[in-house]
Every structure is written in C-alpha cells, then in structure tokens.
Amino acid sequence: MNTLAIDIGGTKLAAAIINSALEISQHMEIPTPANAEPQALEQALAQLVEAYQGKAQRVAVASTGIIDKGILTALNPDNLGGLNHFPLQAIVEKYTGLPCVVLNDAQAAAWAEYCHLSAQFKHVTFITVSTGVGGGIVINGELLIGPHAFAGHIGHIQADPNGPRCGCGRVGCVEAIASGRAIAAGATQELEGKNAREIFAQALSGNLQAQQRVARSAQAICQLIANIKALLDTECIVLGGSVGLAKGYRQQVEHQLAQLPQAFQVPVYSAHYQHDAGLMGAALWSEHLVI
Ligand code: ADP
Ligand code: BMX
C-alpha cells in the first residue's frame, strides 16, 4: 500500500509517497500561496497531487490550522491567508479520487515521533517551531485531538501579557514571540526584512540582535516546556519545524530548561523524522485508522 502524504505549512507545501515499509520517496515541495483566497490553496493542492496520479492508494494530509471533521480553519489567519471552513478533505478527494484522512500538522508529527519512541515512552509532546508554533500531545499511547480538534494548540498559550498581539487575537502568545514569523517580524536596522532563516545565519556569524532574537524564542519555548511538564507530566519533548531543528536551537532550549527546578525538567529530542515528521505522521495515522 502506498500513501500519498501531504504536509501543508504556513511557508511550504510538501508531498511524498510513503510505502508500507515507511520508506519515503518522490519528495516535492512548493511554496504555500501568499494569496489569501481559498482558490489559491485549492489550485496549489491540485498542482501538487497532479504529479502523483496513479502512484498511491490513499492520501494522508497533515495541515496547519484547526482540522475538524475534514474542514480547515486558521486559528492564526496571518499564517494561512485567513482560511475559514476550507473543505480540505473533500478538495483532496476531488483531485485524487482516493480516500483521504486529514489532521493537524503538529498532531500528525506527534503521532510519528510517538510511534518511533513507543518502546521507551507512552507520554510524548511534540512542538513545532516553524512559521507558527504548534503542538501535538500523546498521552498513554493515545493522540489527543479533542472534541473540536483544538488539543495541542500550545503556541497560543500566553508567554507574556505585555508581549505583542498574536494573529489569533490574543496578546503575548508563545507563537507571537518564538515562531519563525515572530523572529522576523520584530527585527530592526540591519535585520529588517530578513526571514528567520537569514536571522539564524546572522546569529551564527555573531550579529548581536540576531542572537538576542533567537535567544528570546528559545526562552519562550523553554517556559512553554516547563508549563507542559506541569500540566501533563509528559515524559519527553520532541522539537521539530525548521526553527526547532535549526543548528544550536535545541541546545539553547535545553540550557535554559536546565536552570529551572528539577520537577520542570524533561528530556528534549530533535524530531527523528526531521522535516518529514508531519508527512510520516499523517501516513501512520491513516494506517492506524485503517482507511
Ligand atoms: P512550515 O511552517 O511551512 O511547516 P518550516 O518548518 O520550514 O515550514 O518553517 C518555516 C519557518 O522556518 C520560516 O520562518 C523560515 O524562515 C524558517 N526557517 C527555514 N529554514 C530555516 C533554518 N535553516 N534555520 C532557521 N529558520 C529557518
Ligand atoms: C498555528 C496554527 C496551528 C499550527 C501551527 C504550526 C494556523 C493556520 N495554524 O499555531 O494549527 O499547528 O501554527 O503551523 O492557525 P506551521 O505552519 O508553522 O507548521
């Protein structure tokens, strides 16, 4: 059985074929349309799946946003063109003619990383630091989705009541401080207009403002991890997303976490499936649901 796995993020759309042995092939990536119209995302998805006609028997989609009963709604409209009630599952089924399962990107990645770690741990929390900050929670071997599919949206826990307003409408969310978008948004002078990838490169070559912006992000993620430990007693944290996986970032989070009292400490790993955690998690979830 081949699964066409698709990962819809705020920055990129990725797709690949994943076979029964969990081998990934035919990887493709296109930018997420900047245009806020739902038709733009529909067209981009149609373009992406076109290349995979006849190559899979089912489709599994991991997507940014609240994914409830096949419908996508952006919590932070800044990240995905304000999509509201976008019929994601129906659209993917229309263009592929295949059965399709859809779930939130970080929930999917949490499932993949849990499956990898299940011999060791039954309680795993995944955090993606990417365009936004997302999360997925596995408790006692079960993925927590919630009655409105909202479980794990930990990027929208408040980090600073005096912080910047988040695109979701609240003030001082972790996402408004730690995400790739937030790292770029507040940059001034020589860093103005640069994206998070460029700011990380500047930090590595010694730029003080860039180092401060990265450190502030890592500090917010460290405090988020301590909050999660207090709430769930999770056994480990897995970090993913292009910011979460960037050189030296996890080490900064770990260094900050080590300063906190023992009860808040928890091992922090980098995602085993790296940038493919969402793709792999969606495929494993479709296997789990037996679609
Ligand atoms: P998505 O949010 O679409 O899933 P990513 O996980 O790639 O995509 O996250 C995109 C964010 O990560 C952007 O803000 C981008 O600037 C930033 N980014 C991409 N590559 C790197 C890198 N090597 N180091 C730090 N940040 C990066
Ligand atoms: C936002 C939210 C989450 C998502 C997270 C990471 C939207 C569109 N997305 O908090 O559902 O899991 O970003 O998404 O409201 P990514 O695009 O950074 O991977």
XYZ file of C-alpha atoms and ligand atoms in Angstrom:
337
model
C 0.000 0.000 0.000
C 1.420 3.401 -0.998
C 0.209 6.545 0.769
C 0.446 9.977 -0.804
C 1.361 12.112 2.231
C 0.900 15.896 2.088
C 2.074 18.476 4.643
C 0.519 21.955 4.427
C 2.524 24.534 6.378
C 2.440 28.318 6.568
C 5.586 28.508 4.403
C 5.652 25.371 2.260
C 3.501 22.527 0.911
C 5.359 19.201 0.895
C 4.333 15.842 -0.541
C 5.859 12.372 -0.861
C 4.979 8.732 -1.344
C 5.337 6.591 1.791
C 5.228 2.810 1.340
C 4.301 0.058 3.832
C 7.950 -0.187 4.955
C 7.760 3.560 5.805
C 10.213 4.455 3.029
C 9.781 7.993 1.726
C 10.217 8.717 -1.976
C 9.275 11.235 -4.669
C 9.529 14.189 -2.306
C 8.217 17.513 -3.685
C 7.897 20.991 -2.179
C 6.188 24.173 -3.366
C 5.696 27.486 -1.531
C 2.388 27.993 0.309
C 0.430 30.554 -1.740
C 0.758 34.034 -0.242
C -2.670 34.917 -1.650
C -5.433 34.796 0.975
C -8.068 33.353 -1.375
C -9.140 29.732 -0.744
C -8.926 29.150 -4.518
C -5.161 29.763 -4.351
C -4.662 26.889 -1.893
C -7.023 24.675 -3.897
C -5.008 25.338 -7.070
C -1.688 24.705 -5.325
C -3.005 21.381 -3.967
C -4.308 20.394 -7.399
C -0.880 21.162 -8.883
C 0.895 19.165 -6.173
C -1.228 15.990 -6.434
C -1.153 16.027 -10.250
C 2.421 14.684 -10.158
C 1.347 11.646 -8.107
C -1.582 10.353 -10.214
C -1.684 6.530 -10.121
C 1.113 6.251 -7.560
C -0.853 5.776 -4.322
C -3.970 4.055 -2.996
C -4.815 6.595 -0.293
C -3.967 10.157 0.783
C -2.977 11.416 4.245
C -2.781 15.154 4.896
C -1.144 16.972 7.815
C -2.081 20.648 7.781
C -1.524 23.791 9.765
C -4.782 25.089 11.262
C -7.601 23.525 13.235
C -8.628 20.445 11.260
C -12.054 19.349 12.427
C -14.073 16.711 10.530
C -12.090 17.349 7.355
C -12.530 21.152 7.490
C -9.571 23.538 7.919
C -9.922 26.771 9.892
C -6.912 29.005 10.531
C -6.520 29.930 14.198
C -3.886 32.478 13.256
C -5.086 33.928 9.941
C -1.676 35.607 9.429
C -0.187 32.138 8.881
C -2.546 30.828 6.251
C -4.406 33.561 4.474
C -7.316 33.654 6.925
C -8.789 30.409 5.658
C -12.095 29.695 7.318
C -14.065 26.477 6.829
C -11.881 25.329 3.926
C -13.158 21.843 2.907
C -9.670 20.301 2.808
C -10.606 16.630 2.839
C -13.280 16.995 0.137
C -10.919 19.018 -2.090
C -8.083 16.484 -1.818
C -10.514 13.622 -2.522
C -11.861 15.522 -5.543
C -8.408 15.959 -7.135
C -7.031 12.488 -6.312
C -10.139 10.273 -6.429
C -8.690 8.482 -3.367
C -9.811 8.068 0.263
C -8.208 10.725 2.408
C -7.507 11.368 6.077
C -6.636 14.876 7.368
C -5.303 16.095 10.711
C -3.378 18.993 12.199
C 0.324 19.104 11.211
C 1.728 19.059 14.754
C -0.736 16.398 15.903
C 0.452 14.290 12.953
C 4.121 14.867 13.753
C 3.481 13.955 17.405
C 1.992 10.654 16.273
C 5.035 9.866 14.086
C 7.506 10.689 16.833
C 5.488 8.744 19.409
C 5.439 5.681 17.115
C 9.236 5.955 16.906
C 9.646 6.282 20.697
C 6.829 3.989 21.875
C 9.140 1.278 23.250
C 10.543 3.901 25.657
C 7.720 6.373 26.316
C 3.904 6.454 26.433
C 3.604 10.238 27.058
C 5.205 12.357 24.320
C 4.686 16.023 23.378
C 5.801 17.378 20.010
C 6.455 21.084 19.480
C 6.979 22.556 16.035
C 8.715 25.928 15.879
C 8.145 26.867 12.266
C 6.038 29.585 10.592
C 3.961 29.370 13.778
C 4.350 27.307 16.941
C 2.248 24.148 17.025
C 1.936 21.135 19.260
C 0.749 17.559 19.443
C 0.196 15.546 22.608
C 0.270 11.781 23.083
C -0.977 10.606 26.470
C -0.784 6.975 27.454
C -0.188 5.998 23.827
C -3.181 7.960 22.504
C -3.092 11.068 20.336
C -5.107 13.860 21.961
C -7.220 15.596 19.314
C -10.068 16.944 21.418
C -13.810 17.395 20.772
C -13.139 20.399 18.489
C -9.749 19.164 17.216
C -8.122 22.053 19.106
C -5.978 19.989 21.511
C -2.266 20.788 21.374
C -2.505 24.378 20.096
C 0.172 25.273 22.630
C 1.589 28.087 20.529
C -1.393 30.074 21.781
C -0.613 29.733 25.476
C 0.275 33.163 26.819
C 4.005 33.749 27.269
C 3.989 37.480 28.089
C 0.903 39.575 28.993
C 2.836 42.632 27.775
C 4.000 40.914 24.606
C 2.967 41.563 21.002
C -0.562 40.816 19.804
C -0.782 37.418 18.129
C -2.548 36.919 14.782
C -5.054 34.708 16.667
C -6.311 37.801 18.512
C -4.781 37.152 21.956
C -1.859 39.086 23.404
C 1.619 37.692 24.006
C 1.139 34.123 22.738
C 4.239 31.913 22.549
C 3.764 31.989 18.763
C 3.936 35.810 18.713
C 7.386 35.631 20.344
C 9.033 32.352 19.344
C 7.852 31.431 15.819
C 9.854 31.964 12.643
C 7.414 34.689 11.694
C 7.833 36.419 15.088
C 11.638 36.203 14.970
C 11.499 38.037 11.624
C 8.658 40.435 12.485
C 10.371 42.421 15.217
C 13.794 42.673 13.548
C 15.105 46.197 13.002
C 18.029 48.041 11.357
C 20.371 45.675 9.508
C 17.968 42.727 10.029
C 14.777 44.445 8.886
C 13.010 42.471 6.146
C 15.079 39.323 6.726
C 13.353 35.981 7.355
C 14.075 33.648 10.279
C 16.498 31.513 8.223
C 18.569 34.589 7.396
C 18.404 35.816 11.019
C 19.705 32.424 12.250
C 22.597 32.679 9.781
C 23.366 36.173 11.112
C 23.229 34.889 14.705
C 25.752 32.162 13.864
C 28.085 34.755 12.372
C 27.946 36.866 15.545
C 25.210 39.503 14.991
C 24.039 40.525 18.477
C 20.463 41.475 17.573
C 20.026 38.176 15.719
C 21.402 36.245 18.703
C 19.001 38.082 21.031
C 16.000 37.324 18.808
C 16.884 33.626 18.674
C 17.543 33.505 22.445
C 14.162 35.129 23.166
C 12.455 32.486 21.044
C 14.337 29.648 22.801
C 13.485 31.157 26.197
C 9.748 31.253 25.364
C 9.886 27.624 24.203
C 11.729 26.644 27.399
C 8.997 28.214 29.559
C 6.346 26.547 27.387
C 8.014 23.169 28.005
C 8.011 23.785 31.769
C 4.277 24.639 31.590
C 3.584 21.460 29.604
C 5.541 19.381 32.130
C 3.472 20.853 34.964
C 0.213 20.266 33.095
C 0.779 16.789 31.630
C 3.880 15.267 33.245
C 4.964 14.421 29.689
C 7.955 12.029 29.547
C 9.739 13.755 26.697
C 9.518 16.707 24.343
C 10.288 16.361 20.643
C 11.219 19.542 18.777
C 10.571 19.963 15.051
C 9.954 22.610 12.397
C 12.713 24.471 10.587
C 13.365 26.790 13.558
C 13.161 23.942 16.090
C 15.622 21.912 14.015
C 17.986 24.818 13.261
C 21.609 24.411 14.340
C 22.083 25.049 18.063
C 18.426 25.884 18.804
C 17.547 22.749 20.822
C 20.754 23.168 22.830
C 19.706 26.724 23.759
C 16.303 25.469 24.915
C 17.955 22.682 26.930
C 20.399 25.112 28.512
C 17.536 27.379 29.652
C 15.491 24.427 30.894
C 18.423 23.181 32.996
C 18.194 26.426 35.044
C 14.643 25.570 36.212
C 13.714 23.456 39.244
C 14.064 19.697 38.779
C 10.295 18.979 38.600
C 10.015 21.033 35.374
C 12.831 19.215 33.592
C 12.156 16.732 30.825
C 14.375 15.311 28.055
C 14.199 17.275 24.782
C 14.900 15.467 21.484
C 15.111 16.666 17.903
C 12.488 15.064 15.658
C 13.650 11.639 14.466
C 11.812 12.231 11.166
C 13.264 15.749 10.938
C 11.352 17.869 8.396
C 9.258 14.837 7.333
C 7.579 14.297 10.740
C 4.235 15.724 9.512
C 4.272 13.627 6.324
C 5.208 10.457 8.218
C 2.674 11.117 10.972
C -0.185 11.600 8.517
C 0.730 8.341 6.748
C 0.986 6.441 10.056
C -2.329 7.937 11.186
C -4.085 6.723 8.016
C -2.613 3.258 8.736
C -3.854 3.499 12.350
C -7.386 4.470 11.245
C -7.263 1.798 8.507
C -8.717 3.994 5.754
P 6.122 25.320 7.605
O 5.794 26.319 8.656
O 5.565 25.645 6.260
O 5.826 23.910 8.045
P 9.026 25.315 8.173
O 9.000 24.250 9.218
O 10.101 25.205 7.135
O 7.700 25.393 7.323
O 9.119 26.727 8.923
C 9.229 27.928 8.202
C 9.952 28.944 9.052
O 11.274 28.458 9.377
C 10.184 30.264 8.330
O 10.023 31.307 9.277
C 11.631 30.173 7.839
O 12.254 31.456 7.710
C 12.275 29.399 8.971
N 13.457 28.611 8.530
C 13.609 27.885 7.403
N 14.833 27.307 7.339
C 15.479 27.685 8.480
C 16.786 27.441 9.017
N 17.674 26.692 8.357
N 17.105 27.999 10.206
C 16.210 28.762 10.892
N 14.968 29.042 10.429
C 14.598 28.515 9.246
C -0.546 27.940 14.188
C -1.796 27.166 13.801
C -1.629 25.686 14.177
C -0.352 25.089 13.583
C 0.861 25.925 13.982
C 2.135 25.457 13.278
C -2.951 28.199 11.908
C -3.029 28.351 10.415
N -2.029 27.336 12.384
O -0.433 27.990 15.578
O -2.746 24.951 13.743
O -0.196 23.745 14.013
O 0.627 27.315 13.615
O 1.955 25.557 11.875
O -3.698 28.831 12.614
P 3.166 25.733 10.841
O 2.604 26.275 9.596
O 4.173 26.609 11.472
O 3.714 24.334 10.665
